[in-house]
Coordinates of N, CA, C and O in Angstrom, one line a residue:
M135 N 2.5 -13.3 71.1 CA 3.0 -13.5 69.9 C 3.9 -12.2 69.5 O 3.5 -11.3 69.1
T136 N 5.1 -12.2 70.0 CA 6.1 -11.0 69.8 C 7.0 -11.5 68.6 O 7.2 -12.5 68.5
M137 N 7.4 -10.3 68.1 CA 8.3 -10.5 66.8 C 9.7 -10.3 67.3 O 9.9 -9.6 68.2
Q138 N 10.6 -11.1 66.8 CA 12.1 -10.8 67.2 C 12.6 -10.0 66.1 O 12.9 -10.4 65.0
W139 N 12.8 -8.7 66.4 CA 13.3 -7.7 65.5 C 14.8 -8.0 65.1 O 15.2 -7.8 64.0
E140 N 15.5 -8.4 66.2 CA 17.0 -8.7 65.9 C 17.1 -9.7 64.8 O 18.0 -9.7 64.0
G141 N 16.4 -10.8 65.0 CA 16.6 -11.8 64.2 C 16.1 -11.5 62.7 O 16.7 -11.9 61.7
M142 N 15.1 -10.7 62.6 CA 14.6 -10.4 61.3 C 15.5 -9.4 60.6 O 15.7 -9.5 59.5
A143 N 16.0 -8.5 61.2 CA 17.0 -7.5 60.8 C 18.3 -8.2 60.3 O 18.9 -7.9 59.3
H144 N 18.6 -9.1 61.1 CA 19.9 -9.9 60.8 C 19.8 -10.7 59.6 O 20.5 -10.7 58.5
D145 N 18.6 -11.3 59.3 CA 18.3 -12.2 58.1 C 18.1 -11.2 57.0 O 18.7 -11.6 55.8
S146 N 17.4 -10.1 57.1 CA 17.2 -9.3 55.9 C 18.4 -8.7 55.5 O 18.7 -8.3 54.3
W147 N 19.4 -8.4 56.4 CA 20.6 -7.8 56.0 C 21.5 -8.8 55.2 O 22.1 -8.4 54.1
F148 N 21.7 -9.9 55.7 CA 22.6 -10.9 54.9 C 22.1 -11.6 53.8 O 22.7 -11.9 52.9
W149 N 20.8 -11.9 53.9 CA 20.1 -12.7 52.9 C 19.1 -11.8 52.1 O 18.5 -12.4 51.2
G150 N 19.0 -10.7 52.4 CA 18.1 -9.8 51.6 C 18.8 -8.7 50.6 O 19.8 -9.1 50.1
W151 N 18.3 -7.5 50.8 CA 18.8 -6.6 49.9 C 20.0 -5.9 50.4 O 20.6 -5.1 49.8
G152 N 20.4 -6.1 51.7 CA 21.5 -5.4 52.3 C 22.9 -5.5 51.5 O 23.5 -4.6 51.2
I153 N 23.2 -6.7 51.2 CA 24.4 -7.1 50.5 C 24.3 -6.4 49.1 O 25.3 -5.9 48.6
L154 N 23.2 -6.6 48.5 CA 23.0 -6.0 47.1 C 23.3 -4.6 47.1 O 24.0 -4.1 46.2
W155 N 22.7 -3.9 48.1 CA 22.9 -2.5 48.1 C 24.3 -2.0 48.5 O 24.9 -1.0 47.9
M156 N 25.1 -2.8 49.3 CA 26.5 -2.7 49.5 C 27.4 -2.8 48.3 O 28.1 -2.0 47.9
V157 N 27.1 -3.9 47.5 CA 27.7 -4.0 46.1 C 27.5 -3.0 45.2 O 28.3 -2.4 44.6
M158 N 26.1 -2.5 45.1 CA 25.8 -1.4 44.2 C 26.5 -0.2 44.5 O 26.8 0.7 43.8
L159 N 26.4 0.2 45.9 CA 27.0 1.4 46.3 C 28.6 1.5 46.0 O 29.1 2.5 45.6
T160 N 29.1 0.4 46.3 CA 30.7 0.2 46.1 C 30.8 0.4 44.5 O 31.8 1.2 44.1
A161 N 30.1 -0.3 43.8 CA 30.3 -0.1 42.3 C 29.9 1.3 41.8 O 30.7 1.7 40.9
F162 N 29.0 1.9 42.4 CA 28.7 3.3 42.1 C 29.9 4.3 42.3 O 30.3 5.0 41.4
W163 N 30.5 4.2 43.5 CA 31.7 5.0 43.8 C 32.8 4.7 42.9 O 33.6 5.5 42.6
L164 N 33.1 3.4 42.7 CA 34.1 3.0 41.9 C 34.0 3.7 40.4 O 34.9 4.1 39.8
L165 N 32.7 3.6 39.9 CA 32.3 4.2 38.6 C 32.7 5.7 38.7 O 33.1 6.3 37.7
I166 N 32.1 6.4 39.8 CA 32.4 7.9 39.8 C 34.0 8.2 39.8 O 34.4 9.1 39.2
L167 N 34.7 7.4 40.6 CA 36.1 7.6 40.5 C 36.9 7.3 39.3 O 37.6 8.1 38.7
L168 N 36.3 6.3 38.4 CA 36.9 6.0 37.1 C 36.6 7.3 36.2 O 37.5 7.6 35.4
V169 N 35.3 7.7 36.3 CA 35.0 8.8 35.4 C 35.8 10.1 35.7 O 36.3 10.8 34.7
L170 N 36.2 10.3 37.0 CA 37.0 11.5 37.4 C 38.4 11.3 36.8 O 38.9 12.3 36.3
V171 N 38.9 10.2 37.0 CA 40.2 9.9 36.5 C 40.4 9.9 35.0 O 41.2 10.8 34.5
L172 N 39.4 9.4 34.3 CA 39.4 9.6 32.8 C 39.2 11.0 32.4 O 39.8 11.5 31.4
A173 N 38.4 11.8 33.1 CA 38.2 13.2 32.7 C 39.5 14.0 33.0 O 39.8 14.8 32.2
V174 N 40.1 13.8 34.0 CA 41.4 14.5 34.4 C 42.4 14.2 33.3 O 43.2 15.0 32.8
R175 N 42.4 12.9 33.0 CA 43.5 12.4 32.0 C 43.2 13.0 30.6 O 44.0 13.6 29.9
W176 N 41.9 13.1 30.2 CA 41.5 13.7 29.0 C 41.8 15.2 28.9 O 42.3 15.7 27.8
L177 N 41.6 15.9 29.9 CA 41.9 17.3 30.0 C 43.5 17.6 30.0 O 43.7 18.6 29.4
W178 N 44.1 16.8 30.5 CA 45.6 16.8 30.6 C 46.1 16.7 29.2 O 46.9 17.4 28.7
Q179 N 45.6 15.7 28.5 CA 46.1 15.4 27.2 C 45.6 16.5 26.2 O 46.4 17.0 25.2
A180 N 44.4 17.0 26.2 CA 43.8 18.0 25.5 C 44.8 19.4 25.7 O 45.0 20.0 24.7
G181 N 45.0 19.6 26.8 CA 45.9 20.7 27.1 C 47.3 20.8 26.4 O 47.9 21.7 25.8
S182 N 48.0 19.5 26.5 CA 49.2 19.3 25.8 C 49.1 19.4 24.3 O 50.0 19.9 23.7
R183 N 48.0 18.8 23.8 CA 47.9 19.0 22.3 C 47.6 20.4 21.9 O 48.2 20.9 20.8
I184 N 46.9 21.3 22.8 CA 46.7 22.6 22.2 C 48.1 23.4 22.2 O 48.3 24.2 21.4
Q185 N 48.8 23.1 23.3 CA 50.1 23.7 23.3 C 51.1 23.4 22.3 O 51.8 24.2 21.7
S186 N 51.0 22.1 21.8 CA 51.9 21.7 20.6 C 51.4 22.3 19.4 O 52.2 22.3 18.4
I187 N 50.1 22.7 19.2 CA 49.6 23.1 18.1 C 49.9 24.5 17.9 O 50.3 25.1 16.7
Q188 N 50.0 25.4 19.0 CA 50.3 26.8 18.9 C 51.7 27.0 18.4 O 52.6 26.4 18.9
R189 N 51.8 27.9 17.5 CA 53.1 28.4 17.0 C 53.8 29.2 18.0 O 53.1 30.1 18.6
P190 N 55.1 29.2 18.2 CA 55.8 30.1 19.0 C 55.7 31.6 18.3 O 55.7 31.6 17.1
E191 N 55.6 32.6 19.2 CA 55.6 34.0 18.7 C 57.0 34.3 17.9 O 58.1 34.0 18.4
E192 N 56.7 35.1 16.9 CA 57.9 35.5 16.2 C 58.6 36.7 17.0 O 57.9 37.5 17.6
S193 N 60.0 36.6 17.0 CA 60.7 37.9 17.6 C 60.6 39.0 16.6 O 60.2 39.0 15.5
A194 N 60.9 40.3 17.3 CA 60.8 41.5 16.5 C 61.7 41.5 15.3 O 61.3 42.0 14.3
I195 N 62.8 40.9 15.5 CA 63.9 40.8 14.3 C 63.3 40.0 13.2 O 63.6 40.3 12.0
E196 N 62.7 39.0 13.5 CA 62.2 38.1 12.4 C 61.1 38.7 11.6 O 61.0 38.6 10.4
I197 N 60.3 39.6 12.4 CA 59.2 40.2 11.7 C 59.7 41.4 10.9 O 59.4 41.5 9.7
L198 N 60.8 42.0 11.3 CA 61.5 43.0 10.6 C 62.2 42.5 9.3 O 62.1 43.1 8.2
K199 N 62.8 41.3 9.4 CA 63.4 40.7 8.2 C 62.3 40.3 7.2 O 62.5 40.3 6.1
K200 N 61.1 39.8 7.6 CA 60.0 39.5 6.7 C 59.5 40.7 6.0 O 59.2 40.7 4.8
R201 N 59.4 41.9 6.7 CA 58.9 43.0 6.1 C 60.0 43.6 5.1 O 59.4 44.1 4.0
Y202 N 61.2 43.4 5.4 CA 62.3 43.9 4.5 C 62.3 42.9 3.2 O 62.2 43.3 2.0
A203 N 62.0 41.7 3.4 CA 62.0 40.7 2.3 C 60.8 40.9 1.4 O 60.8 40.7 0.2
R204 N 59.7 41.4 2.0 CA 58.5 41.6 1.1 C 58.5 43.0 0.5 O 57.6 43.3 -0.3
G205 N 59.3 43.8 0.8 CA 59.6 45.1 0.2 C 58.8 46.2 1.0 O 58.6 47.2 0.3
E206 N 58.3 45.9 2.1 CA 57.6 46.9 2.8 C 58.4 48.1 3.3 O 57.9 49.2 3.4
I207 N 59.6 47.8 3.6 CA 60.7 48.8 4.1 C 61.9 48.7 3.2 O 62.2 47.7 2.8
G208 N 62.6 50.0 3.2 CA 63.8 49.9 2.4 C 65.1 49.6 3.3 O 64.9 49.2 4.4
K209 N 66.2 49.4 2.6 CA 67.4 48.9 3.4 C 67.7 49.9 4.4 O 68.2 49.4 5.5
E210 N 67.6 51.3 4.2 CA 68.0 52.2 5.4 C 67.2 52.0 6.6 O 67.6 52.0 7.7
E211 N 65.8 52.0 6.3 CA 64.9 51.7 7.4 C 65.1 50.5 8.1 O 65.1 50.5 9.3
F212 N 65.4 49.4 7.3 CA 65.6 48.1 7.9 C 66.9 48.1 8.7 O 66.8 47.7 10.0
E213 N 68.0 48.8 8.4 CA 69.3 48.8 9.2 C 69.0 49.7 10.5 O 69.5 49.3 11.5
A214 N 68.2 50.8 10.2 CA 68.0 51.6 11.4 C 67.2 50.9 12.6 O 67.5 51.0 13.7
K215 N 66.1 50.2 12.1 CA 65.3 49.5 13.0 C 66.1 48.3 13.7 O 65.9 48.0 14.9
K216 N 66.9 47.7 12.8 CA 67.7 46.5 13.3 C 68.8 47.0 14.4 O 68.8 46.4 15.5
R217 N 69.3 48.1 14.2 CA 70.1 48.7 15.3 C 69.4 49.1 16.5 O 69.9 48.9 17.6
D218 N 68.2 49.5 16.4 CA 67.2 49.9 17.5 C 66.9 48.6 18.4 O 66.9 48.7 19.6
L219 N 66.7 47.6 17.6 CA 66.3 46.2 18.3 C 67.4 45.6 19.0 O 67.3 44.9 20.0
L220 N 68.6 45.6 18.3 CA 69.8 44.9 18.9 C 70.4 46.0 19.8 O 70.8 45.9 20.7

């Protein structure tokens, strides 16, 4: 009474758990790939939203004009600093 291992292995692969495991493994890797793609897409969009929210920095001349408008500096000082900047 000898067992035929080749026949049993063949039957268990095609009619048993072998195909199920192949399908599950393929689905697992596809899910991992989908999660990675969605994460990269989300990070890319989040980065672009942050850049659009940030205000551009004011130039030195704009800051000087605002200080003059608020009365922090006088006309003579404004003109002198403006000449220095330009």
